[in-house]
Coordinates of C-alpha atoms and ligand atoms in Angstrom, one line a residue:
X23 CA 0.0 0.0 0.0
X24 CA 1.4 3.5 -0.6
X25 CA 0.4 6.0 2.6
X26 CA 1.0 9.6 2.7
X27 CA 1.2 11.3 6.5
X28 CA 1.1 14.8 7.3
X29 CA 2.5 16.2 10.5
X30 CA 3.0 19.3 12.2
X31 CA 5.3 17.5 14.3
X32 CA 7.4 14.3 14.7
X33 CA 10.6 13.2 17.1
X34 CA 13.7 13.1 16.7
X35 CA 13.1 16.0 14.4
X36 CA 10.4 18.2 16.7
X37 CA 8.8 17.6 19.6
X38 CA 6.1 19.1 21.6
X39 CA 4.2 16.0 23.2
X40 CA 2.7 12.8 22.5
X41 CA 1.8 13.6 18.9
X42 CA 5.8 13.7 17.9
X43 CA 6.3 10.3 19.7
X44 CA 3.3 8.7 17.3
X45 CA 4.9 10.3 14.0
X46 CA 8.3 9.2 14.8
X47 CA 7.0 5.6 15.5
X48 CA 3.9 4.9 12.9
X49 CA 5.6 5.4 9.8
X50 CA 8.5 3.6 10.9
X51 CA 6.1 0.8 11.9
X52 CA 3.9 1.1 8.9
X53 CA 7.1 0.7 6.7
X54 CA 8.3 -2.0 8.1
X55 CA 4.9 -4.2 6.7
X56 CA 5.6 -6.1 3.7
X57 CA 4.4 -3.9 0.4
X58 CA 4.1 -1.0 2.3
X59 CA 5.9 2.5 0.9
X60 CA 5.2 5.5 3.5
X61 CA 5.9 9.1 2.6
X62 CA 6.0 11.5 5.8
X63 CA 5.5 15.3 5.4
X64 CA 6.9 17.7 8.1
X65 CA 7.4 21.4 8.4
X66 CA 10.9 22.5 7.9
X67 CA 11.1 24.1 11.1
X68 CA 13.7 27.0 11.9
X69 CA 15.6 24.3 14.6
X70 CA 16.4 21.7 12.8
X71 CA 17.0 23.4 9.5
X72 CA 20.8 23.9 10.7
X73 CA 20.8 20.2 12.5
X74 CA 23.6 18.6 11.0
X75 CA 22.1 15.3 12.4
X76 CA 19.1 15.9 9.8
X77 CA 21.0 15.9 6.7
X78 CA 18.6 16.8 3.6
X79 CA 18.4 17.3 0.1
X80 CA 16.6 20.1 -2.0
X81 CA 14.4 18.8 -4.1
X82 CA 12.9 21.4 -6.0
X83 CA 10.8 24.8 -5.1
X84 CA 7.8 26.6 -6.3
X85 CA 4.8 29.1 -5.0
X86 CA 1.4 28.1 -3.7
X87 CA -1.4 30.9 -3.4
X88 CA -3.0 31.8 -0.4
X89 CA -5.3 34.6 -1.6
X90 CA -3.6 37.0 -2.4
X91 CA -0.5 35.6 -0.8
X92 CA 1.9 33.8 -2.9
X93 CA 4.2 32.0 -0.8
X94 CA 7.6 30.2 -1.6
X95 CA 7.6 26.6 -0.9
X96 CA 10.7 24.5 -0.5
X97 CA 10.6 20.9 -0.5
X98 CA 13.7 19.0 0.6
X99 CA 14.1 15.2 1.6
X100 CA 15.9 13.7 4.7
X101 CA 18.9 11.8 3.5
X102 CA 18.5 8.2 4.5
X103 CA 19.4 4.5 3.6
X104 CA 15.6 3.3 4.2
X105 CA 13.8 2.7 1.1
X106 CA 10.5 2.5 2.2
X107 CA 9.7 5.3 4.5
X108 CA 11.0 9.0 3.2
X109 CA 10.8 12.0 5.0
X110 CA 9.6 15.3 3.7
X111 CA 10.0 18.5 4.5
X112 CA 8.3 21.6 3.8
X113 CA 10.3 24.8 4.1
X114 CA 8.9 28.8 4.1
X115 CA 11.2 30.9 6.8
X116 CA 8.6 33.4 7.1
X117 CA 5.7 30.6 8.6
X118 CA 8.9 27.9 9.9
X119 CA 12.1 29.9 11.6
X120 CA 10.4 31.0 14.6
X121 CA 11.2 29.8 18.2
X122 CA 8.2 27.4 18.8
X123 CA 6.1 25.1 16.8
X124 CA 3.1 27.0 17.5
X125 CA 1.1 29.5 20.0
X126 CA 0.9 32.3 16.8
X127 CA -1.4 35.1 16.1
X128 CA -1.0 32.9 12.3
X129 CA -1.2 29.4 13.1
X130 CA -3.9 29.0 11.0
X131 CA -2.5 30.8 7.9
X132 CA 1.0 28.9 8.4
X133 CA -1.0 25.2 8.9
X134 CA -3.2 26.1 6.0
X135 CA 0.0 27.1 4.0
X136 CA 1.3 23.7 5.3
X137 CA -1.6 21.8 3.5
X138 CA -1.8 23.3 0.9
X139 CA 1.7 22.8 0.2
X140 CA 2.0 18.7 1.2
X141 CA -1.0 18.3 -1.2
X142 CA 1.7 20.7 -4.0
X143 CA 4.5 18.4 -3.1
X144 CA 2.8 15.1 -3.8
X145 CA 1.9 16.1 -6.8
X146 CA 5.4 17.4 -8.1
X147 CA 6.3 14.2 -6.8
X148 CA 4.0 12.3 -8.5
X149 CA 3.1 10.3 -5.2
X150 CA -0.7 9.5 -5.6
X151 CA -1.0 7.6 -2.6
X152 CA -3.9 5.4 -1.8
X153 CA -4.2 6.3 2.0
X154 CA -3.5 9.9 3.2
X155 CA -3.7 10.0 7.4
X156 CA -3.5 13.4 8.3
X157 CA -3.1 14.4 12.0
X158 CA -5.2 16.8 14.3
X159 CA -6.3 20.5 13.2
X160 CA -2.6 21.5 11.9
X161 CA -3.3 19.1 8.9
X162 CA -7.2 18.8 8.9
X163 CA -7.3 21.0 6.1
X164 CA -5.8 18.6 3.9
X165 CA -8.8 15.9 3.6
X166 CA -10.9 19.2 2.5
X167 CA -8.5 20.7 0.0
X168 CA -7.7 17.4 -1.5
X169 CA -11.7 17.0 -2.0
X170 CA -11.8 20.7 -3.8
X171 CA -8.8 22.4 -4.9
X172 CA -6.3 19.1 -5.3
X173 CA -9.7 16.9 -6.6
X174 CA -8.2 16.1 -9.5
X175 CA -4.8 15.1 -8.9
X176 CA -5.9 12.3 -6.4
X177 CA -9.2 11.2 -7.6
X178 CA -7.7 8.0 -6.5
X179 CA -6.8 8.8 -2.4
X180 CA -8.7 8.0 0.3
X181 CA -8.1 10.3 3.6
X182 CA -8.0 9.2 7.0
X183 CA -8.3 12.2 9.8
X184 CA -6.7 11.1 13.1
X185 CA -7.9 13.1 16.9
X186 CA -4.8 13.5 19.3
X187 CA -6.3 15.4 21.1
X188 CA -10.3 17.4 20.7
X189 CA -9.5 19.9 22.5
X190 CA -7.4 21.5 19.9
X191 CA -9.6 22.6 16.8
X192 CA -8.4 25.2 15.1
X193 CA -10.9 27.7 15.3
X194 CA -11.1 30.5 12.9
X195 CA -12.7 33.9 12.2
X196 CA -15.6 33.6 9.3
X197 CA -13.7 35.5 7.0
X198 CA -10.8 32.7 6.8
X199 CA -12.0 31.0 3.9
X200 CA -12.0 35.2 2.1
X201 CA -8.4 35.5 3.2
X202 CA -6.3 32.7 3.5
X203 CA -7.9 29.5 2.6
X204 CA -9.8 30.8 -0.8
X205 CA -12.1 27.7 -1.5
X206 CA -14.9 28.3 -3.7
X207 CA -18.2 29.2 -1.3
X208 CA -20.0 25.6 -2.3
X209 CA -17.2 24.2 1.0
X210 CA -18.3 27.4 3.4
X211 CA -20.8 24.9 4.9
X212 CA -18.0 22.3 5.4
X213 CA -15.7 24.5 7.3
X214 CA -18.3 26.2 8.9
X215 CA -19.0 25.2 12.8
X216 CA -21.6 28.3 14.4
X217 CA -20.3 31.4 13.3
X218 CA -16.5 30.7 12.9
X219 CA -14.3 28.2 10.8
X220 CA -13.3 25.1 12.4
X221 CA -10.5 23.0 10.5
X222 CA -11.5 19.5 12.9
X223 CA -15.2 19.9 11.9
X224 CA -14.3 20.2 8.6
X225 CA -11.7 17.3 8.3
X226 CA -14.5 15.1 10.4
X227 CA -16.9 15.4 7.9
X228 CA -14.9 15.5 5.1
X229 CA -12.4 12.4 5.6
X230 CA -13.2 9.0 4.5
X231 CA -12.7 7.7 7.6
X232 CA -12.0 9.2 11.2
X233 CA -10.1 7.7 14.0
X234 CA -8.8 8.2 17.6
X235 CA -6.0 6.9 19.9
X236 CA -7.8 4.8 21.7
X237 CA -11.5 2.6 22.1
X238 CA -12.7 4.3 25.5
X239 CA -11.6 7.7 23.8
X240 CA -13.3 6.9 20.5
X241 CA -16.8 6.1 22.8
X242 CA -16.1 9.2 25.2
X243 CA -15.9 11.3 21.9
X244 CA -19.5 10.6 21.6
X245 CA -20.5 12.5 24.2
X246 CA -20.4 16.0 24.8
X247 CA -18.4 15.8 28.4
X248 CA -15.5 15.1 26.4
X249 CA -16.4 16.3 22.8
X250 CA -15.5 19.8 23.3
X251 CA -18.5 20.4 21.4
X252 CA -17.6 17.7 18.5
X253 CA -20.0 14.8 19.8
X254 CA -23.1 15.8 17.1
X255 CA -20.6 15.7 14.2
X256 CA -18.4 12.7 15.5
X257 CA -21.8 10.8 16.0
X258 CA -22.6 11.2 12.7
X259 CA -19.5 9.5 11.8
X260 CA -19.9 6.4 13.6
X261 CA -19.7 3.8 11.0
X262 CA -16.3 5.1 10.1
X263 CA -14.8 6.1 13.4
X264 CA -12.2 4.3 14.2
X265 CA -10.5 3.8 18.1
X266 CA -6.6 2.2 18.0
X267 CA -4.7 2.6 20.8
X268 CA -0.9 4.1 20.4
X269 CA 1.8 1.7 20.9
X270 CA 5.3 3.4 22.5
X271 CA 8.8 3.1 20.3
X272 CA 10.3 0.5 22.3
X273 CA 13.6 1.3 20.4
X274 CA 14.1 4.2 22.0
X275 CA 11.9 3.9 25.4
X276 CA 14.4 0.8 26.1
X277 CA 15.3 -0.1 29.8
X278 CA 18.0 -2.3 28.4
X279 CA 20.0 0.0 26.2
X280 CA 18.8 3.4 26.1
X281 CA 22.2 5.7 26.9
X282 CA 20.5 7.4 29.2
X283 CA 20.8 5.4 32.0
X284 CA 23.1 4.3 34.6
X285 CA 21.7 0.8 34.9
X286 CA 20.2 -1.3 32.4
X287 CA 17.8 -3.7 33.0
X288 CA 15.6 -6.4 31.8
X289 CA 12.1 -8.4 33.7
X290 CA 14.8 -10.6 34.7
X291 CA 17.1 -8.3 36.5
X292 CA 14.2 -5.8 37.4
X293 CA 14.5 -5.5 41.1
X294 CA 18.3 -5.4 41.9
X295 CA 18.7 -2.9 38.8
X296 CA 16.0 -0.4 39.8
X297 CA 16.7 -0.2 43.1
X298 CA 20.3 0.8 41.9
X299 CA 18.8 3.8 39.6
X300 CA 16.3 4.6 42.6
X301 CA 19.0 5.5 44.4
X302 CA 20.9 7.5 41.2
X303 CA 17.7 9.3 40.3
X304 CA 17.1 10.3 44.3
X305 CA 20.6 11.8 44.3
X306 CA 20.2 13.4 41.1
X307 CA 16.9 15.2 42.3
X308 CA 17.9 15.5 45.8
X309 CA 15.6 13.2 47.5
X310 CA 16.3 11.8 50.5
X311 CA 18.4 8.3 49.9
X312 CA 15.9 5.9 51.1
X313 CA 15.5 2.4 49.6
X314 CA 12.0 1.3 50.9
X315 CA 10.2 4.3 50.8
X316 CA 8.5 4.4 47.7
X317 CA 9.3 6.8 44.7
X318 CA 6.3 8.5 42.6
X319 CA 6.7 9.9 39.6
X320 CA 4.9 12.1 37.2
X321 CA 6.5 13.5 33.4
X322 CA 4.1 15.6 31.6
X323 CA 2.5 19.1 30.2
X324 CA 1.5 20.5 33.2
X325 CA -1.7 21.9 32.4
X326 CA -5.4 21.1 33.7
X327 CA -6.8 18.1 31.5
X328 CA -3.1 16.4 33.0
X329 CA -5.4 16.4 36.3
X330 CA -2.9 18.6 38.2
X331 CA -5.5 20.0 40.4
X332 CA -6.4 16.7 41.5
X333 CA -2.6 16.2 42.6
X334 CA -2.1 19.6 44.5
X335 CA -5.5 18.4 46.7
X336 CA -4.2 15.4 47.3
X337 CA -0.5 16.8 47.8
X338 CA -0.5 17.2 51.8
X339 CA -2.4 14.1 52.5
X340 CA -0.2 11.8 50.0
X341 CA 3.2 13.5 51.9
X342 CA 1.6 12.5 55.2
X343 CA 2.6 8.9 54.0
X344 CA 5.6 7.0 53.4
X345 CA 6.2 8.2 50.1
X346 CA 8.6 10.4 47.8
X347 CA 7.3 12.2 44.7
X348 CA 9.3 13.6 41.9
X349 CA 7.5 16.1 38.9
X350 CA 9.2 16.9 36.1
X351 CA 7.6 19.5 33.5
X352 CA 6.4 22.1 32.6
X353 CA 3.2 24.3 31.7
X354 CA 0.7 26.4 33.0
X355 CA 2.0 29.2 35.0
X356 CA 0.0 28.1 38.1
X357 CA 0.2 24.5 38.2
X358 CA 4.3 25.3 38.4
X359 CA 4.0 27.4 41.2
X360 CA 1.8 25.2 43.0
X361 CA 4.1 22.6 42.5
X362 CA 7.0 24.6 43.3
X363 CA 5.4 25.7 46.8
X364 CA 4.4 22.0 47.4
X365 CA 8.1 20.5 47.1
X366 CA 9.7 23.3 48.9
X367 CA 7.3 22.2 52.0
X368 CA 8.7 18.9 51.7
X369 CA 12.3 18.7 51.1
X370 CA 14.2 15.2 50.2
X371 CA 10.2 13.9 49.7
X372 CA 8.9 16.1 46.9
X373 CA 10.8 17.7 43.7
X374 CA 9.9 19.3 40.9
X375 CA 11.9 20.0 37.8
X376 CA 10.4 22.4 35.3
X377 CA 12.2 21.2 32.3
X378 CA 11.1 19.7 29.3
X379 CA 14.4 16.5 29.8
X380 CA 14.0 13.5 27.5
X381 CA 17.2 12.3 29.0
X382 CA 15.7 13.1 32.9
X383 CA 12.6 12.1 32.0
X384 CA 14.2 8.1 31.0
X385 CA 16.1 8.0 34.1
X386 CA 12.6 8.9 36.0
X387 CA 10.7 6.0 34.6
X388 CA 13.6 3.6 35.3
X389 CA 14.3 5.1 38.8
X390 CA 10.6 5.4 40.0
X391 CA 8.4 3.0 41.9
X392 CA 5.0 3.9 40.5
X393 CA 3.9 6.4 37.8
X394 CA 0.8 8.9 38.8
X395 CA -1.6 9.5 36.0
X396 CA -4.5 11.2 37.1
X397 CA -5.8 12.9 33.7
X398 CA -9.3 14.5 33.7
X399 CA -9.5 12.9 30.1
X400 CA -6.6 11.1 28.1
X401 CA -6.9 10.4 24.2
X402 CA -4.5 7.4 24.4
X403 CA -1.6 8.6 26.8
X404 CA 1.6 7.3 26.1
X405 CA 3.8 8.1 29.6
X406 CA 1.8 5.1 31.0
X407 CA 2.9 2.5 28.6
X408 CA 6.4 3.9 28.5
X409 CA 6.3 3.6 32.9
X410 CA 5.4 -0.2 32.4
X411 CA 8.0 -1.0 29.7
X412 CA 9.9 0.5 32.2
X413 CA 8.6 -2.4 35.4
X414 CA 7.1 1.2 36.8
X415 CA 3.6 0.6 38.2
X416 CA 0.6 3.1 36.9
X417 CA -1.5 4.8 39.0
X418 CA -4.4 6.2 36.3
X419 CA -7.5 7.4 36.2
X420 CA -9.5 5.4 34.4
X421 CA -10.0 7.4 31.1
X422 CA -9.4 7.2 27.6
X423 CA -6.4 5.8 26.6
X424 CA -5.9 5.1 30.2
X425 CA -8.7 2.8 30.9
X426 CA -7.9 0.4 27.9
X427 CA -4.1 -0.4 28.9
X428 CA -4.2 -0.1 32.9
X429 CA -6.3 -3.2 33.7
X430 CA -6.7 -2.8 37.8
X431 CA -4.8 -5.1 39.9
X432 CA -6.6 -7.3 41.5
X433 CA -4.8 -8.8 44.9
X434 CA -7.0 -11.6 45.0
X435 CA -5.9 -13.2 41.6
X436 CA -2.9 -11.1 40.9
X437 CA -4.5 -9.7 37.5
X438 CA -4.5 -6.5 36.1
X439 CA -1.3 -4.1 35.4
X440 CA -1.8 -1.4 37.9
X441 CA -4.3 1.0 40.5
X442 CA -6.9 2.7 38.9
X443 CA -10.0 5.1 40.0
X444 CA -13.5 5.7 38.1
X445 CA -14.3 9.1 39.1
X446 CA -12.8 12.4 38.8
X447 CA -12.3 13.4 42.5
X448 CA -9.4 13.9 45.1
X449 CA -10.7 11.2 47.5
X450 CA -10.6 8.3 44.9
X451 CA -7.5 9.6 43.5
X452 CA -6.0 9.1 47.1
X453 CA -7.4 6.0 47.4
X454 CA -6.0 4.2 44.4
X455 CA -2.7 5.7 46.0
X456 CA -3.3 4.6 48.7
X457 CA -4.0 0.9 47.5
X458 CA -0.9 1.1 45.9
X459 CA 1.2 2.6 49.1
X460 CA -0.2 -0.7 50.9
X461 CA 0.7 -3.5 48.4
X462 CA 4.5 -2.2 48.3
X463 CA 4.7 -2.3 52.4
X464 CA 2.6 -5.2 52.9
X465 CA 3.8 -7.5 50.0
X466 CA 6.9 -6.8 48.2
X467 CA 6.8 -9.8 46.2
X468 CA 3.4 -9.1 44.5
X469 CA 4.5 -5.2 43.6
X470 CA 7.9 -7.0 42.4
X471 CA 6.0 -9.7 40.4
X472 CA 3.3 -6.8 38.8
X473 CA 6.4 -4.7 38.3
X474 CA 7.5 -7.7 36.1
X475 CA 4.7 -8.8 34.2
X476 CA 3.9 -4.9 33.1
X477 CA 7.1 -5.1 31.8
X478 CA 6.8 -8.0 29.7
X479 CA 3.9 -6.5 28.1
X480 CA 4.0 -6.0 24.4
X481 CA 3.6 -2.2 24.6
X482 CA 5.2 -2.1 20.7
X483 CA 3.9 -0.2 17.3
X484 CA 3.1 -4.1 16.3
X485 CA -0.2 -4.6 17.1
X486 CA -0.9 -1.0 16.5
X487 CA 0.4 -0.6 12.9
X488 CA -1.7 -4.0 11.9
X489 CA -5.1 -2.3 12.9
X490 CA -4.4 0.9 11.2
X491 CA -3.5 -1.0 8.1
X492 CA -6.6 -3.0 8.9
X493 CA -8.7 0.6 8.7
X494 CA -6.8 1.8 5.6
X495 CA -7.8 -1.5 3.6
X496 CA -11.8 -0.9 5.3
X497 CA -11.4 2.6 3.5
X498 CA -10.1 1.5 0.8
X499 CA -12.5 -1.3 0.0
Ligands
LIG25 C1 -2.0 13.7 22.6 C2 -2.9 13.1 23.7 C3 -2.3 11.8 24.3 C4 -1.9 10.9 23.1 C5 -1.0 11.6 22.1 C6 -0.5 10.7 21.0 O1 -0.8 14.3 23.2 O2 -3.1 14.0 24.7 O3 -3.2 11.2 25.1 O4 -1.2 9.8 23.7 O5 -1.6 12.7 21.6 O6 -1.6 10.2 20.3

């Protein structure tokens, strides 16, 4: 099959969450199925443009219009031995060399640019693909303007439009379509939502399929708690919604290898080889050295839907406990100084690091006893996979993403990967902790044994990459 992805982000080239995990690891995984050819497209953004670890080549250049706007496009390739997966990317300074991916006045002039310009590129390149999985608002242009403006070029491509997250639309004055995106008025009604423009509406509607990150998200999407006001148009998609739960790059999230540790470990050398990066990763953040308390640990965005206020309720209660905690993030202006204040009550038992630290963050998951999750809603969630791979034990709410791979333990048979709660609250929350606190004092063995068996889970882009290629032959039919 040939597949086309669009991006506004993927690692190792740029980063900003879960979404550039899933584009570095899909395509690779999709590529590695037998007949597969996978094109990614990327911005050329201003960072890694002078990366001499991202060699590229120019491949040619040309204008697209934007209104009025004629703007240069520049398409280059990432030079690479792999024949099956290439990378693209799209250069224009003036929407690319800036400090961040996004958070502009223009984002939706520079994603719409973006679009426009993947759909260009395909063509010069003569790529007709037969699946085109675009990704959350940045690219949910695409399905539309290959339906109108690119029609004829691909009459053969089906689109798939994937949700990372909902709460992210791009929303857009009325007048968008007049100034930037210039579609004849017959798509007005597409890209309308209310009395604005809104890019996911559109790309719902419009794709041949639609799919999620995981099945409790894809169900949850029906409904207007977590629709962000999406349900009515997602419901209307039903028989072509589709819910497959991210898998984690266990090439790079690898307890055995990764570089990034002091200590390497397997399921069989688990216990003596975490307790020795425990007590690394407690130096390293200042905790107090203390084998048999047990460490906490929490990597993420700090910012509401992450369920930080549900941590800073339970904060003084869960430090009354036998327990250390270490945060490492960064986010809402708030939620850091909360945190901030929090840890400096409790020196050598709490720690926060505002930092955005691949590196840190590895040596967290392989020096931690547990790993808190308490997200208000979670599309898939990837930090609790990578905290199992990693013999780390979850504690999750039971949400999204979060509710299909944290099966709860169950003492009586052993079952179940971690300690979950149903509802949203502080007193649940602490409770699941609490749950937790008590199996690692009262039974060492059984948090060593669950510790194990999460870690021998198959957490890979394997399964994964087989159901997505399962929806891309459904589409194409
Ligand atoms: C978003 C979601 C997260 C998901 C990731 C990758 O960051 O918030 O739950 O795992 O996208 O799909």
């Amino acid at each position: 099959m040939k597949i086309a992805i669009a991006a506004s982000e993927a690692a190792p080239f740029s980063k900003t969450g879960g979404l550039g995990d899933v584009m570095q690891a899909l395509p690779e995984a999709l590529s590695q199925l037998p007949g597969n050819t996978v094109c990614l497209f990327l911005p050329y953004y201003g960072k890694m443009k002078g990366n001499p670890k991202f060699e590229c080549e120019y491949i040619t250049s040309f204008h697209v219009n934007l209104v009025w706007r004629k703007c240069h496009v520049g398409l280059f390739r990432l030079k690479s031995n792999r024949k099956r997966l290439q990378v693209y990317f799209i250069d224009n300074e003036q929407y690319f060399k800036r400090d961040n991916a996004y958070g502009y006045m223009d984002d939706g002039e520079r994603f719409t640019f973006f679009s426009k310009a993947v759909l260009a590129c395909m063509n010069y390149l003569d790529f007709k693909p037969d699946v085109l999985q675009c990704n959350d608002w940045q690219t949910a242009l695409i399905p539309v303007l290959l339906r109108s403006e690119f029609a004829s070029c691909f009459p053969d491509t089906k689109t798939v439009f994937t949700i990372h997250n909902i709460e992210y639309q791009g929303w857009a004055d009325i007048n968008f379509n007049n100034d930037v995106l210039g579609l004849p008025g017959e798509w007005l009604s597409t890209l309308r939502y209310g009395d604005a423009i809104n890019f996911m509406k559109a790309a719902i509607v419009t794709a041949d399929a639609v799919s999620t990150v995981s099945e409790t998200y894809a169900g949850e999407l029906q409904y207007p708690y977590f629709s962000h006001g999406m349900s009515e148009v997602l419901t209307l998609r039903s028989g072509s919604f589709y819910g497959i739960t991210n898998g984690i790059d266990t090439t790079v999230f690898d307890p055995a290898h990764s570089p990034n540790l002091p200590f390497h470990y397997t399921a069989a050398t688990l216990v003596e080889q975490k307790a020795k990066n425990k007590a690394a990763l407690q130096l390293e953040l200042g905790l107090n050295q203390e084998p048999d308390t047990p460490l906490y640990a929490i990597v993420s965005r700090l910012a509401g839907h992450k369920g930080v206020d549900l941590l800073c309720y339970i904060c003084d209660t869960f430090m009354s406990r036998k327990a250390q905690l270490a945060i490492i993030g960064t986010g809402e202006a708030q939620y850091e100084q909360r945190l901030s204040e929090f840890a400096a009550r409790y020196p050598g038992k709490m720690t926060v690091k505002l930092a955005f630290d691949p590196a840190l963050a590895d040596r967290v998951y392989a020096g931690a006893d547990a790993y808190l999750m308490p997200s208000k809603s979670e599309p898939c969630g990837l930090s609790q996979l990578i905290a199992m791979h990693y013999g780390t034990i979850p504690v999750v709410h039971a949400t999204g993403g979060l509710n299909d791979t944290v099966k709860p333990y169950n003492p009586e048979t052993g079952e179940g990967r971690g300690f979950t709660f149903q509802s949203y609250n502080g007193e649940d929350f602490m409770d699941a902790v609490d749950r937790s606190l008590r199996l690692y004092e009262t039974d060492r063995d059984a948090w060593n044994k669950l510790a194990a068996r999460d870690m021998a889970l198959d957490v890979s882009w394997d399964a994964p990459a087989k159901a997505y290629m399962e929806m891309f032959q459904k589409v194409i039919g």
